[in-house]
Backbone as CSV, one residue per row, in Angstrom:
resi,resn,N_x,N_y,N_z,CA_x,CA_y,CA_z,C_x,C_y,C_z
1,MET,1.651,-16.241,-22.545,2.065,-14.230,-22.660,0.964,-13.975,-21.447
2,VAL,1.871,-13.380,-20.655,1.067,-12.558,-19.629,0.623,-11.024,-19.686
3,VAL,-0.748,-11.429,-19.573,-1.191,-10.026,-20.030,-1.380,-8.987,-18.660
4,GLY,-1.075,-7.808,-18.669,-0.900,-7.055,-17.265,-2.756,-6.395,-17.360
5,PRO,-3.224,-6.038,-16.847,-2.694,-5.758,-15.126,-2.698,-7.417,-14.427
6,ILE,-1.621,-7.221,-13.795,-1.604,-8.708,-12.943,-2.110,-8.686,-11.423
7,VAL,-3.084,-9.652,-11.024,-3.630,-9.391,-9.817,-2.724,-10.302,-8.463
8,VAL,-2.479,-10.106,-7.773,-1.678,-10.735,-6.586,-2.360,-11.186,-5.030
9,PHE,-2.683,-11.887,-4.708,-3.591,-12.060,-3.757,-2.373,-12.605,-2.643
10,GLU,-2.781,-12.229,-1.246,-1.641,-12.909,-0.217,-2.837,-12.587,0.901
11,ASP,-2.736,-13.942,1.084,-3.927,-14.361,2.168,-5.000,-13.522,1.948
12,ARG,-5.831,-12.598,2.534,-7.239,-11.558,1.870,-6.366,-10.427,1.134
13,ASP,-4.931,-9.766,1.297,-4.954,-8.749,0.590,-4.581,-9.021,-0.957
14,LEU,-4.813,-7.730,-1.544,-4.943,-8.056,-2.942,-3.820,-6.913,-3.511
15,CYS,-3.335,-7.288,-4.580,-2.796,-5.528,-5.108,-2.614,-5.925,-6.542
16,VAL,-2.711,-4.546,-7.188,-2.910,-4.642,-8.824,-1.288,-4.188,-9.265
17,TYR,-0.933,-4.740,-10.394,0.270,-4.253,-10.574,0.321,-4.018,-12.332
18,GLU,0.524,-3.049,-12.774,0.007,-2.652,-14.363,1.467,-3.472,-15.092
19,SER,2.075,-3.987,-14.793,3.174,-4.572,-15.265,3.815,-5.637,-14.561
20,VAL,4.701,-6.782,-14.993,5.687,-7.414,-14.619,6.900,-7.239,-13.941
21,GLU,7.333,-6.020,-14.585,8.203,-5.040,-13.965,7.830,-4.548,-12.507
22,GLU,6.116,-3.686,-12.746,5.984,-3.094,-11.060,6.091,-4.195,-10.098
23,LEU,5.486,-5.581,-10.538,5.479,-6.352,-9.667,6.739,-6.595,-8.846
24,ALA,8.056,-6.811,-10.096,9.540,-7.395,-9.867,9.472,-6.238,-8.372
25,ARG,9.630,-5.034,-8.502,9.683,-3.805,-7.687,9.273,-3.895,-6.771
26,HIS,7.665,-4.373,-6.365,7.225,-4.026,-4.945,7.163,-5.529,-4.335
27,LEU,7.111,-7.040,-5.164,7.331,-7.922,-4.248,8.542,-8.442,-3.372
28,GLU,8.642,-9.202,-2.092,9.999,-9.515,-1.766,10.143,-10.754,-1.840
29,ALA,11.618,-11.307,-1.826,11.787,-12.581,-2.440,11.715,-13.219,-1.057
30,PRO,11.843,-13.490,-0.042,11.467,-14.550,0.971,9.829,-14.974,1.079
31,GLU,9.001,-14.024,0.527,7.710,-13.985,0.071,7.223,-14.755,-1.194
32,ILE,7.825,-14.663,-1.985,7.714,-15.586,-3.260,8.594,-16.897,-3.339
33,ILE,9.400,-16.974,-2.306,9.946,-18.228,-2.057,9.296,-18.989,-1.312
34,GLU,8.581,-18.344,-0.105,7.462,-19.508,0.226,5.970,-19.952,-0.066
35,GLY,6.142,-19.161,-1.059,5.164,-19.307,-1.994,3.545,-18.729,-1.426
36,ARG,3.859,-17.432,-0.737,2.515,-17.325,-0.105,1.316,-15.826,-1.299
37,TYR,1.873,-15.719,-2.309,1.439,-15.296,-3.059,0.398,-16.063,-4.293
38,ASP,-0.504,-15.719,-4.418,-1.662,-16.508,-5.467,-1.444,-15.182,-7.193
39,ALA,-1.203,-15.533,-8.258,-1.192,-14.393,-8.898,-1.968,-14.742,-10.175
40,PHE,-2.884,-13.895,-10.822,-3.441,-14.201,-11.725,-3.006,-12.972,-13.393
41,ASP,-3.124,-13.101,-14.056,-3.308,-12.221,-15.247,-4.702,-11.743,-15.562
42,VAL,-5.268,-10.501,-16.410,-6.243,-10.100,-16.211,-7.197,-10.663,-16.933
43,GLU,-6.846,-11.607,-17.896,-7.187,-12.716,-18.501,-7.574,-14.144,-17.933
44,GLY,-7.415,-14.069,-16.586,-7.653,-15.418,-15.277,-6.835,-16.312,-15.511
45,LYS,-5.694,-15.747,-16.273,-4.641,-17.105,-16.133,-3.817,-17.109,-14.868
46,ARG,-3.736,-18.379,-14.619,-2.769,-18.870,-13.021,-1.591,-18.516,-14.041
47,LEU,-0.728,-17.567,-12.770,0.422,-17.545,-12.406,1.553,-17.694,-11.653
48,VAL,2.690,-18.319,-11.918,3.534,-18.739,-10.786,4.962,-17.506,-10.947
49,LEU,5.146,-16.789,-9.241,6.117,-16.013,-9.030,7.044,-17.114,-8.532
50,GLU,8.408,-16.858,-9.538,9.322,-17.346,-8.821,10.773,-16.660,-8.766
51,MET,12.257,-16.739,-7.964,12.770,-15.957,-7.892,13.878,-16.883,-8.993
52,GLN,14.415,-15.608,-9.920,15.112,-16.331,-11.329,16.292,-15.619,-11.062
53,GLY,17.580,-16.400,-9.839,18.675,-15.596,-9.485,18.221,-14.204,-8.471
54,LYS,18.331,-13.381,-8.832,18.197,-12.486,-7.731,16.691,-11.276,-8.482
55,ARG,16.569,-12.078,-9.410,15.032,-11.263,-9.989,13.648,-12.143,-9.714
56,VAL,13.016,-11.278,-10.094,11.789,-11.674,-9.790,11.099,-12.539,-11.067
57,GLY,10.633,-13.526,-11.254,10.025,-14.339,-12.819,8.455,-14.356,-12.718
58,VAL,7.606,-14.232,-13.316,6.615,-14.646,-13.608,6.259,-15.042,-15.287
59,VAL,5.557,-16.125,-14.405,5.771,-17.317,-16.134,3.925,-18.004,-15.297
60,GLU,3.430,-18.403,-16.437,2.095,-19.117,-16.706,2.252,-20.529,-15.980
61,ALA,1.334,-20.777,-14.952,1.070,-22.157,-14.623,1.352,-22.882,-15.522
62,GLU,1.657,-24.123,-15.067,1.426,-25.177,-16.372,0.453,-25.949,-16.623
63,GLY,0.062,-25.829,-18.091,-1.043,-25.958,-18.331,-1.591,-24.689,-19.302
64,GLY,-1.236,-23.556,-18.848,-1.723,-22.131,-19.165,-3.074,-22.038,-18.898
65,GLU,-4.177,-22.641,-18.204,-5.372,-22.764,-18.323,-5.655,-21.719,-17.654
66,ARG,-6.890,-20.886,-17.986,-7.340,-19.850,-17.693,-8.663,-20.082,-16.113
67,LYS,-8.846,-19.847,-15.287,-9.445,-19.683,-14.431,-10.369,-18.576,-13.689
68,SER,-10.968,-18.072,-14.832,-11.429,-16.740,-15.145,-12.595,-16.591,-13.765
69,SER,-13.177,-17.801,-13.373,-14.436,-18.147,-12.620,-13.664,-17.807,-11.286
70,GLU,-12.744,-18.316,-11.067,-12.002,-18.472,-9.970,-11.478,-16.755,-9.522
71,LEU,-11.076,-16.412,-10.576,-10.360,-14.948,-10.084,-11.673,-13.911,-10.199
72,GLU,-12.792,-14.347,-11.135,-13.697,-13.124,-10.670,-14.337,-13.648,-9.186
73,ALA,-14.284,-14.342,-8.814,-15.361,-14.828,-7.402,-14.214,-14.270,-6.155
74,ARG,-12.886,-14.059,-6.521,-11.937,-13.762,-5.586,-12.071,-12.268,-5.575
75,LEU,-12.012,-11.733,-6.786,-12.274,-10.082,-6.907,-13.508,-9.494,-6.793
76,ARG,-14.680,-10.369,-6.786,-15.650,-10.085,-6.203,-15.769,-10.164,-4.671
77,GLU,-15.405,-11.250,-4.098,-15.237,-11.129,-2.793,-14.387,-10.079,-2.215
78,TYR,-13.280,-9.747,-2.679,-12.253,-8.707,-1.917,-13.368,-7.283,-2.400
79,LEU,-13.897,-6.788,-2.927,-14.383,-5.666,-3.421,-16.036,-6.054,-2.119
80,ARG,-16.364,-7.111,-1.745,-17.577,-6.984,-0.905,-16.387,-6.845,0.588
81,GLU,-15.522,-7.276,0.266,-14.811,-6.818,1.977,-14.309,-5.584,1.748
82,VAL,-14.211,-4.859,0.973,-13.511,-3.426,1.148,-15.027,-2.295,1.067
83,ASN,-16.214,-3.175,1.367,-17.735,-2.286,0.727,-17.602,-1.551,-0.533
84,ASP,-17.317,-1.980,-1.603,-17.452,-1.461,-2.436,-18.712,-2.480,-3.314
85,LEU,-19.605,-1.997,-3.223,-21.027,-2.763,-3.717,-21.150,-2.779,-5.410
86,ARG,-20.199,-1.744,-5.921,-20.049,-1.590,-7.664,-20.338,-2.858,-8.171
87,ALA,-19.706,-4.235,-7.503,-19.691,-5.321,-8.257,-20.813,-6.337,-8.446
88,GLU,-21.491,-5.700,-7.071,-23.266,-6.462,-7.322,-23.996,-5.764,-8.082
89,GLN,-23.593,-4.546,-8.539,-24.427,-3.569,-9.428,-24.210,-3.854,-11.008
90,GLY,-24.808,-4.890,-11.876,-24.567,-4.897,-12.794,-23.628,-6.273,-13.293
91,VAL,-23.247,-6.310,-14.502,-22.628,-7.498,-14.809,-21.182,-6.661,-15.316
92,HIS,-19.909,-7.184,-15.006,-18.625,-6.571,-14.845,-17.520,-7.938,-15.662
93,ASP,-16.970,-7.545,-16.763,-15.798,-8.482,-17.134,-14.604,-8.410,-16.205
94,LEU,-13.722,-9.010,-16.489,-12.646,-8.933,-15.590,-11.902,-8.002,-15.490
95,ARG,-11.748,-7.488,-16.311,-10.719,-6.113,-16.771,-11.387,-5.481,-16.171
96,GLU,-12.987,-4.975,-15.739,-13.687,-3.987,-15.161,-13.352,-4.293,-13.344
97,LEU,-13.472,-5.709,-13.266,-13.678,-5.874,-11.525,-11.849,-5.721,-11.249
98,VAL,-11.066,-5.840,-12.286,-9.597,-5.597,-11.824,-9.147,-3.760,-12.171
99,LYS,-9.543,-3.618,-12.483,-9.649,-1.971,-12.120,-10.405,-1.215,-10.972
100,MET,-11.593,-1.480,-10.306,-12.341,-1.693,-9.176,-11.452,-1.988,-8.257
101,CYS,-10.612,-3.275,-8.015,-10.114,-3.324,-7.355,-9.524,-2.655,-6.804
102,ALA,-8.129,-2.156,-8.234,-6.980,-1.294,-7.692,-7.143,0.142,-7.247
103,GLU,-8.368,0.501,-7.329,-8.588,1.354,-6.656,-8.404,1.684,-4.757
104,HIS,-8.172,-0.138,-4.827,-8.240,-0.450,-3.155,-6.768,-0.935,-2.929
105,SER,-6.379,-1.135,-3.676,-5.281,-1.776,-3.463,-4.112,-1.473,-3.039
106,LYS,-3.273,-2.439,-2.758,-2.421,-1.949,-1.613,-1.066,-2.043,-2.063
107,ALA,-0.818,-1.789,-3.442,-0.119,-1.643,-4.579,0.720,-0.026,-4.256
């Protein structure tokens, strides 16, 4: 089960969407078809974005394994790139890091 918010990376850009529905309203089919996005839910599960007819579908990657450490590293890197030093101050769980990133998100 996909647990929001959903974090979507496109190259060095990051967007945070509260739900699959919100994500589907904002992402474009050509980029999804080209596989330009990396997506995770807030629990660190890698997600696959795909077109299901004319609709955007979001499913857990095969195996459904969590990539929490990968997501955490990418969130912290993003925060450093936008000069947000809070990620370096203390311990933060994934939900807190996602919330910090959402403040800078392009979504």
